[in-house]
Short mmCIF file of C-alpha atoms in Angstrom, two decimals:
data_model
loop_
_atom_site.label_atom_id
_atom_site.label_comp_id
_atom_site.label_asym_id
_atom_site.label_seq_id
_atom_site.Cartn_x
_atom_site.Cartn_y
_atom_site.Cartn_z
CA MET A 1 -77.29 -15.20 -51.99
CA GLY A 2 -74.73 -14.18 -49.39
CA SER A 3 -72.77 -16.37 -47.23
CA SER A 4 -69.18 -1.98 -51.47
CA ALA A 5 -69.05 7.24 -50.18
CA VAL A 6 -72.50 8.21 -50.96
CA ARG A 7 -74.80 8.97 -48.01
CA ALA A 8 -78.30 7.57 -48.58
CA ALA A 9 -81.16 8.18 -46.21
CA VAL A 10 -82.89 5.11 -44.85
CA VAL A 11 -86.60 5.28 -45.60
CA ALA A 12 -88.82 4.81 -42.56
CA VAL A 13 -91.35 2.15 -43.39
CA ALA A 14 -94.79 2.37 -41.80
CA VAL A 15 -95.51 -0.60 -39.54
CA LEU A 16 -98.84 -2.27 -40.18
CA LEU A 17 -99.92 -3.61 -36.82
CA LEU A 18 -102.52 -6.28 -37.50
CA ALA A 19 -102.68 -8.17 -40.78
CA GLY A 20 -106.10 -9.26 -41.93
CA CYS A 21 -108.17 -7.22 -39.44
CA ALA A 22 -111.77 -8.37 -39.35
CA THR A 23 -115.02 -6.43 -39.41
CA VAL A 24 -117.91 -8.12 -37.50
CA HIS A 25 -121.37 -8.32 -39.12
CA SER A 26 -124.14 -10.36 -37.48
CA GLY A 27 -121.63 -12.63 -35.81
CA THR A 28 -119.67 -13.41 -38.98
CA ALA A 29 -116.00 -12.37 -39.30
CA ILE A 30 -115.35 -10.79 -42.68
CA ARG A 31 -111.81 -10.06 -43.83
CA ASP A 32 -111.20 -6.39 -44.49
CA PRO A 33 -110.68 -6.21 -48.29
CA ARG A 34 -108.15 -3.43 -47.73
CA ALA A 35 -105.95 -5.63 -45.56
CA ASP A 36 -102.56 -6.64 -46.98
CA PRO A 37 -102.09 -10.37 -46.45
CA ARG A 38 -98.30 -9.85 -46.51
CA ALA A 39 -98.30 -7.09 -43.90
CA VAL A 40 -96.20 -7.54 -40.78
CA ASN A 41 -97.93 -8.26 -37.49
CA THR A 42 -95.51 -6.71 -34.99
CA ALA A 43 -97.41 -8.25 -32.08
CA LEU A 44 -96.08 -11.63 -33.17
CA LEU A 45 -92.46 -10.58 -33.71
CA ASP A 46 -89.98 -11.99 -31.21
CA PRO A 47 -86.53 -10.32 -31.31
CA GLY A 48 -85.42 -12.10 -28.14
CA THR A 49 -82.74 -10.05 -26.39
CA LEU A 50 -81.50 -8.41 -29.60
CA PRO A 51 -81.69 -4.61 -29.95
CA THR A 52 -84.72 -3.24 -31.77
CA THR A 53 -83.97 0.48 -31.96
CA PRO A 54 -81.29 2.14 -34.09
CA ARG A 55 -78.04 3.29 -32.58
CA ALA A 56 -77.04 6.95 -32.56
CA ALA A 57 -75.48 8.31 -35.75
CA LEU A 58 -71.94 6.95 -36.03
CA GLY A 59 -70.24 10.14 -37.27
CA THR A 60 -66.81 9.86 -38.87
CA ALA A 61 -64.13 7.20 -38.75
CA GLY A 62 -62.18 9.20 -36.18
CA ASP A 63 -58.70 7.88 -36.93
CA ARG A 64 -56.61 6.59 -39.82
CA ALA A 65 -57.00 2.90 -38.95
CA ALA A 66 -60.80 3.02 -38.93
CA GLY A 67 -60.78 5.16 -42.07
CA ALA A 68 -58.48 2.70 -43.83
CA LEU A 69 -61.00 -0.07 -43.20
CA LEU A 70 -63.78 2.06 -44.71
CA GLU A 71 -61.50 2.88 -47.63
CA ALA A 72 -60.89 -0.81 -48.26
CA ARG A 73 -64.62 -1.33 -48.69
CA ARG A 74 -64.78 1.59 -51.12
CA MET A 75 -61.83 0.23 -53.08
CA ALA A 76 -63.40 -3.23 -53.23
CA GLU A 77 -65.86 -1.91 -55.81
CA PHE A 78 -62.89 -1.72 -58.23
CA VAL A 79 -61.16 -5.02 -57.40
CA VAL A 80 -61.42 -7.60 -60.17
CA LEU A 81 -63.23 -10.77 -59.15
CA PRO A 82 -61.83 -14.20 -60.05
CA PHE A 83 -64.81 -15.18 -62.22
CA GLU A 84 -64.16 -12.07 -64.34
CA ILE A 85 -60.87 -13.75 -65.30
CA ASN A 86 -62.28 -17.24 -65.67
CA PRO A 87 -66.03 -17.94 -65.31
CA ASP A 88 -65.22 -21.26 -63.65
CA LEU A 89 -63.44 -19.46 -60.80
CA ALA A 90 -66.53 -18.97 -58.69
CA GLY A 91 -66.16 -21.67 -56.05
CA VAL A 92 -65.79 -21.26 -52.31
CA PRO A 93 -62.66 -19.13 -51.81
CA PRO A 94 -59.52 -20.71 -50.30
CA SER A 95 -59.26 -17.78 -47.87
CA PRO A 96 -61.83 -15.22 -46.66
CA ASN A 97 -62.53 -12.35 -49.03
CA GLY A 98 -62.38 -8.93 -47.44
CA PRO A 99 -60.26 -5.96 -46.33
CA VAL A 100 -56.57 -6.28 -45.58
CA VAL A 101 -56.08 -4.28 -42.40
CA SER A 102 -52.42 -4.99 -41.67
CA PRO A 103 -49.35 -6.63 -43.24
CA ASP A 104 -49.78 -9.53 -40.82
CA ALA A 105 -52.86 -10.72 -42.69
CA LEU A 106 -50.74 -11.36 -45.78
CA SER A 107 -48.85 -14.21 -44.14
CA MET A 108 -51.84 -16.51 -44.49
CA THR A 109 -52.88 -15.10 -47.86
CA PHE A 110 -49.53 -15.88 -49.47
CA LEU A 111 -48.66 -18.86 -47.24
CA ASN A 112 -45.44 -17.06 -46.43
CA PRO A 113 -44.47 -15.58 -43.03
CA ALA A 114 -41.71 -13.59 -44.74
CA ILE A 115 -44.25 -11.36 -46.55
CA PRO A 116 -45.42 -9.17 -43.61
CA PRO A 117 -41.89 -8.01 -42.67
CA ALA A 118 -41.31 -7.18 -46.33
CA VAL A 119 -44.44 -5.00 -46.45
CA ARG A 120 -44.30 -3.34 -43.03
CA PRO A 121 -41.58 -0.70 -43.72
CA HIS A 122 -43.41 0.74 -46.74
CA ASP A 123 -46.47 2.37 -45.10
CA LEU A 124 -49.37 0.17 -46.16
CA VAL A 125 -52.57 2.23 -46.16
CA THR A 126 -55.23 -0.39 -46.88
CA GLY A 127 -56.03 -3.36 -49.09
CA PHE A 128 -58.61 -5.83 -50.28
CA GLN A 129 -58.32 -9.45 -51.32
CA THR A 130 -60.60 -11.76 -53.26
CA SER A 131 -60.13 -15.40 -54.17
CA ALA A 132 -61.90 -18.42 -55.61
CA ASN A 133 -61.51 -22.00 -56.75
CA THR A 134 -62.93 -23.47 -59.89
CA LYS A 135 -66.36 -25.09 -59.76
CA PRO A 136 -66.36 -28.01 -59.34
CA LEU A 137 -63.41 -27.91 -56.97
CA SER A 138 -60.03 -28.57 -58.61
CA LEU A 139 -56.45 -27.41 -58.31
CA THR A 140 -57.09 -24.18 -60.25
CA ARG A 141 -57.47 -21.13 -58.03
CA ILE A 142 -56.55 -17.44 -57.83
CA THR A 143 -56.17 -14.90 -55.07
CA ASN A 144 -56.16 -11.28 -56.21
CA VAL A 145 -54.86 -8.73 -53.70
CA VAL A 146 -54.81 -4.96 -54.17
CA LEU A 147 -52.65 -3.11 -51.66
CA ARG A 148 -52.54 0.68 -51.42
CA PHE A 149 -49.40 2.34 -50.07
CA ALA A 150 -48.61 5.93 -49.12
CA GLY A 151 -47.13 6.68 -52.56
CA PRO A 152 -45.73 5.21 -55.80
CA GLU A 153 -42.22 4.90 -54.36
CA ASN A 154 -43.54 2.94 -51.42
CA ALA A 155 -45.47 0.61 -53.70
CA ALA A 156 -42.49 -0.04 -55.99
CA ALA A 157 -40.28 -0.88 -53.00
CA ALA A 158 -42.95 -3.09 -51.48
CA ALA A 159 -43.42 -5.07 -54.71
CA ARG A 160 -39.68 -5.63 -54.92
CA ASP A 161 -39.39 -6.71 -51.30
CA MET A 162 -42.42 -9.01 -51.51
CA GLY A 163 -40.75 -10.72 -54.46
CA GLU A 164 -37.50 -11.15 -52.56
CA ALA A 165 -39.43 -12.51 -49.59
CA THR A 166 -40.95 -15.14 -51.88
CA LEU A 167 -37.49 -16.54 -52.56
CA ARG A 168 -36.97 -16.83 -48.79
CA ASN A 169 -40.29 -18.60 -48.32
CA PRO A 170 -39.97 -21.59 -45.97
CA ILE A 171 -43.29 -22.98 -47.22
CA VAL A 172 -43.08 -24.45 -50.72
CA VAL A 173 -45.22 -26.70 -52.85
CA ASP A 174 -42.55 -29.39 -52.85
CA PRO A 175 -39.51 -29.31 -50.50
CA SER A 176 -37.12 -30.91 -52.96
CA PRO A 177 -34.29 -28.50 -54.00
CA ALA A 178 -35.26 -28.61 -57.66
CA LYS A 179 -38.77 -27.36 -56.83
CA GLN A 180 -38.11 -24.37 -54.58
CA TRP A 181 -39.58 -20.96 -55.35
CA ARG A 182 -37.66 -19.30 -58.16
CA ALA A 183 -37.94 -16.12 -60.21
CA VAL A 184 -39.26 -16.53 -63.76
CA PRO A 185 -38.49 -13.23 -65.53
CA ARG A 186 -40.15 -12.69 -68.88
CA ASP A 187 -38.83 -10.25 -71.48
CA ASP A 188 -42.38 -9.54 -72.65
CA ARG A 189 -43.59 -8.63 -69.13
CA PRO A 190 -40.89 -6.62 -67.33
CA ASP A 191 -43.69 -4.86 -65.42
CA VAL A 192 -44.52 -7.95 -63.36
CA LEU A 193 -42.29 -9.85 -60.92
CA LEU A 194 -43.12 -13.54 -61.35
CA TYR A 195 -42.18 -16.46 -59.10
CA GLN A 196 -42.95 -20.13 -59.49
CA SER A 197 -42.95 -23.32 -57.41
CA ASP A 198 -43.74 -26.73 -58.90
CA SER A 199 -44.99 -30.04 -57.68
CA ASP A 200 -46.01 -33.22 -59.46
CA GLY A 201 -49.05 -32.26 -61.49
CA TRP A 202 -49.47 -28.60 -60.53
CA THR A 203 -47.73 -25.22 -60.22
CA MET A 204 -48.13 -22.26 -57.91
CA VAL A 205 -47.24 -18.73 -59.06
CA ARG A 206 -46.83 -15.45 -57.19
CA ALA A 207 -46.91 -12.17 -59.09
CA PHE A 208 -46.24 -8.61 -57.90
CA ALA A 209 -46.72 -5.46 -59.96
CA ALA A 210 -46.53 -1.83 -58.82
CA HIS A 211 -49.19 0.48 -60.27
CA GLY A 212 -48.94 4.02 -58.95
CA PRO A 213 -49.45 3.80 -55.17
CA TYR A 214 -50.78 0.23 -55.47
CA VAL A 215 -49.26 -3.21 -55.52
CA LEU A 216 -51.23 -5.77 -57.50
CA ALA A 217 -50.39 -9.14 -55.99
CA GLN A 218 -51.62 -12.55 -57.15
CA LEU A 219 -51.30 -16.10 -55.95
CA SER A 220 -52.39 -18.48 -58.68
CA GLN A 221 -52.41 -22.23 -59.03
CA ALA A 222 -53.04 -24.53 -62.00
CA LYS A 223 -52.04 -27.86 -63.46
CA THR A 224 -49.35 -26.29 -65.64
CA ALA A 225 -46.93 -23.41 -65.18
CA GLU A 226 -48.21 -21.82 -68.39
CA ASP A 227 -51.79 -21.76 -67.10
CA ALA A 228 -50.82 -20.50 -63.64
CA ILE A 229 -48.73 -17.67 -65.08
CA ALA A 230 -51.42 -16.74 -67.60
CA LEU A 231 -54.00 -16.59 -64.81
CA ALA A 232 -51.86 -14.19 -62.79
CA LEU A 233 -50.97 -11.97 -65.77
CA ASP A 234 -54.59 -11.81 -66.99
CA THR A 235 -55.61 -10.65 -63.51
CA VAL A 236 -52.97 -7.91 -63.51
CA ASP A 237 -54.04 -6.73 -66.96
CA LYS A 238 -57.71 -6.44 -65.97
CA GLN A 239 -57.01 -5.02 -62.53
CA ARG A 240 -55.03 -1.99 -63.72
CA PRO A 241 -57.81 -0.27 -65.74
CA ALA A 242 -60.42 -1.17 -63.12
CA LEU A 243 -58.35 0.44 -60.38
CA ASP A 244 -57.79 3.56 -62.48
CA ARG A 245 -61.50 4.35 -62.05
CA PHE A 246 -61.17 4.45 -58.25
CA VAL A 247 -60.81 7.88 -56.63
CA PRO A 248 -58.84 7.28 -53.43
CA THR A 249 -59.25 9.31 -50.27
CA ALA A 250 -56.15 11.28 -49.29
CA VAL A 251 -54.33 9.59 -46.41
CA ASP A 252 -54.74 12.66 -44.19
CA GLN A 253 -58.51 12.58 -44.83
CA LEU A 254 -59.17 8.94 -43.95
CA ALA A 255 -60.22 9.81 -40.40
CA ALA A 256 -62.95 12.09 -41.81
CA LEU A 257 -64.67 9.37 -43.86
CA PRO A 258 -68.29 8.77 -42.76
CA ALA A 259 -68.43 5.70 -40.54
CA ASP A 260 -71.95 4.87 -41.75
CA PRO A 261 -72.17 6.17 -45.33
CA THR A 262 -75.70 4.84 -45.97
CA GLY A 263 -77.16 4.97 -42.45
CA LEU A 264 -77.72 1.21 -42.53
CA ILE A 265 -75.05 0.29 -39.99
CA ALA A 266 -76.79 2.16 -37.18
CA ARG A 267 -80.00 0.36 -38.10
CA SER A 268 -78.59 -3.14 -37.73
CA PRO A 269 -77.39 -5.27 -34.81
CA ALA A 270 -73.67 -4.83 -34.12
CA PRO A 271 -71.38 -7.07 -36.19
CA PRO A 272 -69.57 -10.07 -34.73
CA ASP A 273 -66.07 -9.82 -33.34
CA GLY A 274 -62.86 -10.91 -35.07
CA VAL A 275 -62.73 -11.53 -38.79
CA GLY A 276 -66.47 -10.95 -39.01
CA ALA A 277 -66.08 -7.38 -37.78
CA ILE A 278 -63.37 -6.69 -40.36
CA ARG A 279 -65.52 -7.95 -43.23
CA SER A 280 -68.71 -6.33 -41.91
CA GLY A 281 -69.71 -3.02 -43.45
CA VAL A 282 -71.30 -1.41 -46.49
CA TYR A 283 -70.32 -2.53 -49.99
CA GLY A 284 -71.40 -1.53 -53.49
CA PRO A 285 -73.03 -4.00 -55.91
CA HIS A 286 -69.77 -5.21 -57.47
CA ALA A 287 -67.96 -5.64 -54.17
CA ALA A 288 -70.99 -7.44 -52.73
CA LEU A 289 -70.33 -10.32 -55.12
CA ASN A 290 -67.27 -11.23 -53.03
CA PHE A 291 -69.61 -12.56 -50.36
CA MET A 292 -72.07 -14.49 -52.53
CA HIS A 293 -72.19 -18.25 -52.80
CA ASP A 294 -72.71 -18.02 -56.58
CA PRO A 295 -71.44 -14.63 -57.82
CA VAL A 296 -71.80 -15.57 -61.49
CA ARG A 297 -75.50 -16.13 -60.97
CA ASP A 298 -75.98 -13.14 -58.69
CA GLN A 299 -74.23 -10.55 -60.87
CA PRO A 300 -77.08 -10.23 -63.43
CA LEU A 301 -79.63 -10.52 -60.63
CA PHE A 302 -78.07 -7.56 -58.83
CA ALA A 303 -78.22 -5.56 -62.07
CA GLU A 304 -81.89 -6.44 -62.61
CA VAL A 305 -82.98 -5.42 -59.11
CA GLY A 306 -80.82 -2.28 -59.09
CA LEU A 307 -78.78 -3.28 -56.07
CA GLN A 308 -77.29 -0.15 -54.51
CA TRP A 309 -75.72 -1.35 -51.28
CA LEU A 310 -75.10 -4.44 -49.22
CA LEU A 311 -74.70 -4.15 -45.48
CA LEU A 312 -72.75 -7.26 -44.53
CA SER A 313 -73.22 -7.84 -40.81
CA THR A 314 -74.91 -10.06 -38.26
CA ALA A 315 -77.95 -9.67 -40.49
CA ASN A 316 -77.32 -8.71 -44.10
CA VAL A 317 -79.39 -5.90 -45.61
CA TYR A 318 -79.59 -5.37 -49.38
CA GLN A 319 -80.82 -1.98 -50.61
CA THR A 320 -82.37 -2.18 -54.09
CA ARG A 321 -83.86 0.51 -56.31
CA ASP A 322 -87.46 -0.11 -55.26
CA VAL A 323 -89.98 -2.43 -53.62
CA ALA A 324 -90.21 -4.66 -56.68
CA GLY A 325 -86.44 -5.05 -56.71
CA ALA A 326 -86.36 -6.30 -53.12
CA ALA A 327 -89.10 -8.83 -53.83
CA GLN A 328 -87.31 -10.04 -56.96
CA LEU A 329 -84.05 -10.39 -55.03
CA ALA A 330 -85.82 -12.50 -52.41
CA ASP A 331 -87.22 -14.73 -55.14
CA GLY A 332 -83.77 -15.10 -56.68
CA PHE A 333 -82.11 -16.04 -53.40
CA VAL A 334 -84.83 -18.55 -52.53
CA ALA A 335 -84.52 -20.13 -55.98
CA GLU A 336 -80.76 -20.37 -55.56
CA ALA A 337 -81.11 -22.00 -52.14
CA SER A 338 -83.70 -24.41 -53.50
CA ASP A 339 -81.33 -25.42 -56.30
CA ARG A 340 -78.82 -26.24 -53.57
CA LYS A 341 -81.39 -28.61 -52.09
CA PHE A 342 -82.38 -26.37 -49.20
CA SER A 343 -85.76 -27.45 -47.88
CA ARG A 344 -88.64 -25.25 -46.74
CA ALA A 345 -88.64 -24.36 -43.04
CA GLU A 346 -91.04 -22.64 -40.68
CA THR A 347 -91.23 -18.94 -41.51
CA VAL A 348 -90.84 -15.97 -39.19
CA PRO A 349 -93.96 -15.52 -37.00
CA GLY A 350 -95.73 -12.29 -37.90
CA MET A 351 -93.91 -11.85 -41.24
CA PRO A 352 -95.89 -13.53 -44.04
CA ALA A 353 -93.49 -12.25 -46.71
CA ALA A 354 -90.47 -13.85 -45.02
CA ARG A 355 -89.27 -17.23 -46.24
CA CYS A 356 -86.97 -19.65 -44.45
CA LEU A 357 -85.15 -22.76 -45.62
CA THR A 358 -82.86 -25.34 -44.05
CA SER A 359 -79.62 -26.42 -45.69
CA PRO A 360 -79.06 -30.10 -46.51
CA LYS A 361 -76.69 -32.04 -44.32
CA ASP A 362 -74.10 -32.34 -47.08
CA ASP A 363 -74.04 -28.63 -48.05
CA PRO A 364 -70.37 -27.46 -48.12
CA THR A 365 -71.20 -24.31 -46.15
CA ASN A 366 -72.33 -26.37 -43.14
CA LEU A 367 -69.33 -25.79 -40.92
CA GLY A 368 -71.15 -26.65 -37.72
CA GLY A 369 -74.14 -28.49 -39.08
CA PRO A 370 -77.20 -27.47 -41.11
CA ILE A 371 -78.26 -23.83 -41.04
CA VAL A 372 -81.59 -22.05 -41.22
CA TYR A 373 -81.58 -19.40 -43.95
CA CYS A 374 -84.23 -16.65 -44.08
CA VAL A 375 -85.00 -13.72 -46.38
CA ALA A 376 -87.58 -10.99 -45.79
CA PRO A 377 -88.31 -8.09 -48.16
CA VAL A 378 -89.10 -4.77 -46.45
CA GLU A 379 -89.91 -1.94 -48.87
CA GLN A 380 -86.75 -1.49 -50.99
CA TYR A 381 -84.67 -3.60 -48.60
CA LEU A 382 -84.09 -7.31 -48.26
CA ILE A 383 -83.12 -8.80 -44.91
CA GLU A 384 -81.03 -11.98 -45.10
CA VAL A 385 -79.91 -14.09 -42.14
CA SER A 386 -78.37 -17.46 -41.42
CA ALA A 387 -78.34 -19.17 -38.05
CA PRO A 388 -77.88 -22.67 -36.63
CA ALA A 389 -81.44 -22.82 -35.27
CA ALA A 390 -84.79 -21.53 -36.46
CA VAL A 391 -85.45 -19.52 -33.28
CA ASP A 392 -82.14 -17.66 -33.73
CA ALA A 393 -82.86 -16.89 -37.37
CA HIS A 394 -86.41 -15.74 -36.60
CA GLN A 395 -85.28 -13.46 -33.76
CA LEU A 396 -82.57 -11.91 -35.91
CA VAL A 397 -85.00 -11.20 -38.76
CA ALA A 398 -87.46 -9.66 -36.27
CA ALA A 399 -84.81 -7.47 -34.64
CA GLN A 400 -83.42 -6.32 -37.99
CA TYR A 401 -86.92 -5.50 -39.25
CA LEU A 402 -87.76 -3.43 -36.18
CA MET A 403 -84.47 -1.52 -36.39
CA LEU A 404 -84.90 -0.93 -40.11
CA VAL A 405 -88.42 0.49 -39.91
CA ALA A 406 -87.97 2.47 -36.68
CA PRO A 407 -88.75 6.21 -37.13
#
C-alpha cells in the first residue's frame, strides 16, 4: 500500500457503459445474465475539473537534468532497502525517500550544511536515497544514499571531501567537546570512511565509500557505537553487489532517455509541484517498495501479483502481470488498510469494483487529518489514491480511470 527503461504499451480497456442493463418482459425488469455486476458505469463517473484524456506522448528527457532524474528512478531498482539490512527497519522514514537531484538536498539528509559544498565540485550526476526507522519507533534508523558521479576519480574525491565535511559539521548529537564528530578508522575496513558522534544512550555514524563512479553514503543511528557502525557497514556490503547489476546510462545520453518509458505518465493527471514532482515517476517493483507503508509485507505481495511498474503521481497506478494480479493487489492493500484500523467509506459512484476506506484519527500518516483511501482495479492495473475528502478521492479515481482506458 503506497503512501522503478523498458517501453510497455498501455492496453486500452473497453468501457462498459451501463452495468446491469435490463430487458423488459411483460412489465417486469429482468437483469441481463450477461451483464458484469462489476462493470464501470461511466455515466456516473464524476472527474470534476480534472483532465480525462491522455496527454501527447512525452518524447525524450531533452536535457541532462531531466535525464538524471529519470536515471535516478532506474537506479533505485538497485538501491538496498533498510529492511533488507534489518527486517525491523521498515518504519516511516526520517526523511523522504526518492531521487537526489542536487548536492543541496544532501544538507538535510546528513544534517550537515557542509556536505553540499563538498559534493558540488565533483560533478554529481544523480542519486537516490532511502531510509527507515525500526518498527515500533525507536532510536535505530538508517539512511542509505547512492550517489553517481561523472567517473571513479570524481567519486573517490567526493567521498573524501564528504568525510572531511563531517568533521566540520556544526550540527552534532551532543555539543560537548568530548562528543564532537570524529573519525573512527578501522584496520579491517580501509575501504570505508567512518565517523561517529555520541550522546547519552545513542550513537550516530556517517560512512562514505567510493565504488567505481558511485559514492555509497550512510547515516546510521543506534543505541551503541558497535551497532551503528555494523548497520552502516552491512549496508555498504550489500549495496556494492546490488549496484554492480545496474547498467548506467552514459552521461552524454541522459537527455535521450524516454521521458515516459511505460506510457503511463501521459495517461495520468500531472504530478504535484515541489518534492512531489521529484518523487513522481515510474519505478520498478523493488524501487516501488520505497513508497509503501509496509514494504516487508508488500514485497511478497508484489512478487505474487507480478508487479511490473508503479507510477507514483497524483494518482498511483500499479501495472501487474494480468487482471487477476490487479484484483489480488487491491485485496492486499485493502487488507493492509483494514489492519491499520481504516474503516469502510462510500465507494466511487459508477465503479462497483472500487473500494474506499477512511483512516483512523490516530493514524501516523494523518498529517492534516484523516484521509480517504481508494483502490480500483482496471484490467491489469490498480488505481490508488488518497485525499482529504471523499469527493476529491472519488474524482481522482474517476479521472485516472478515464485517462487510463482512453483509446
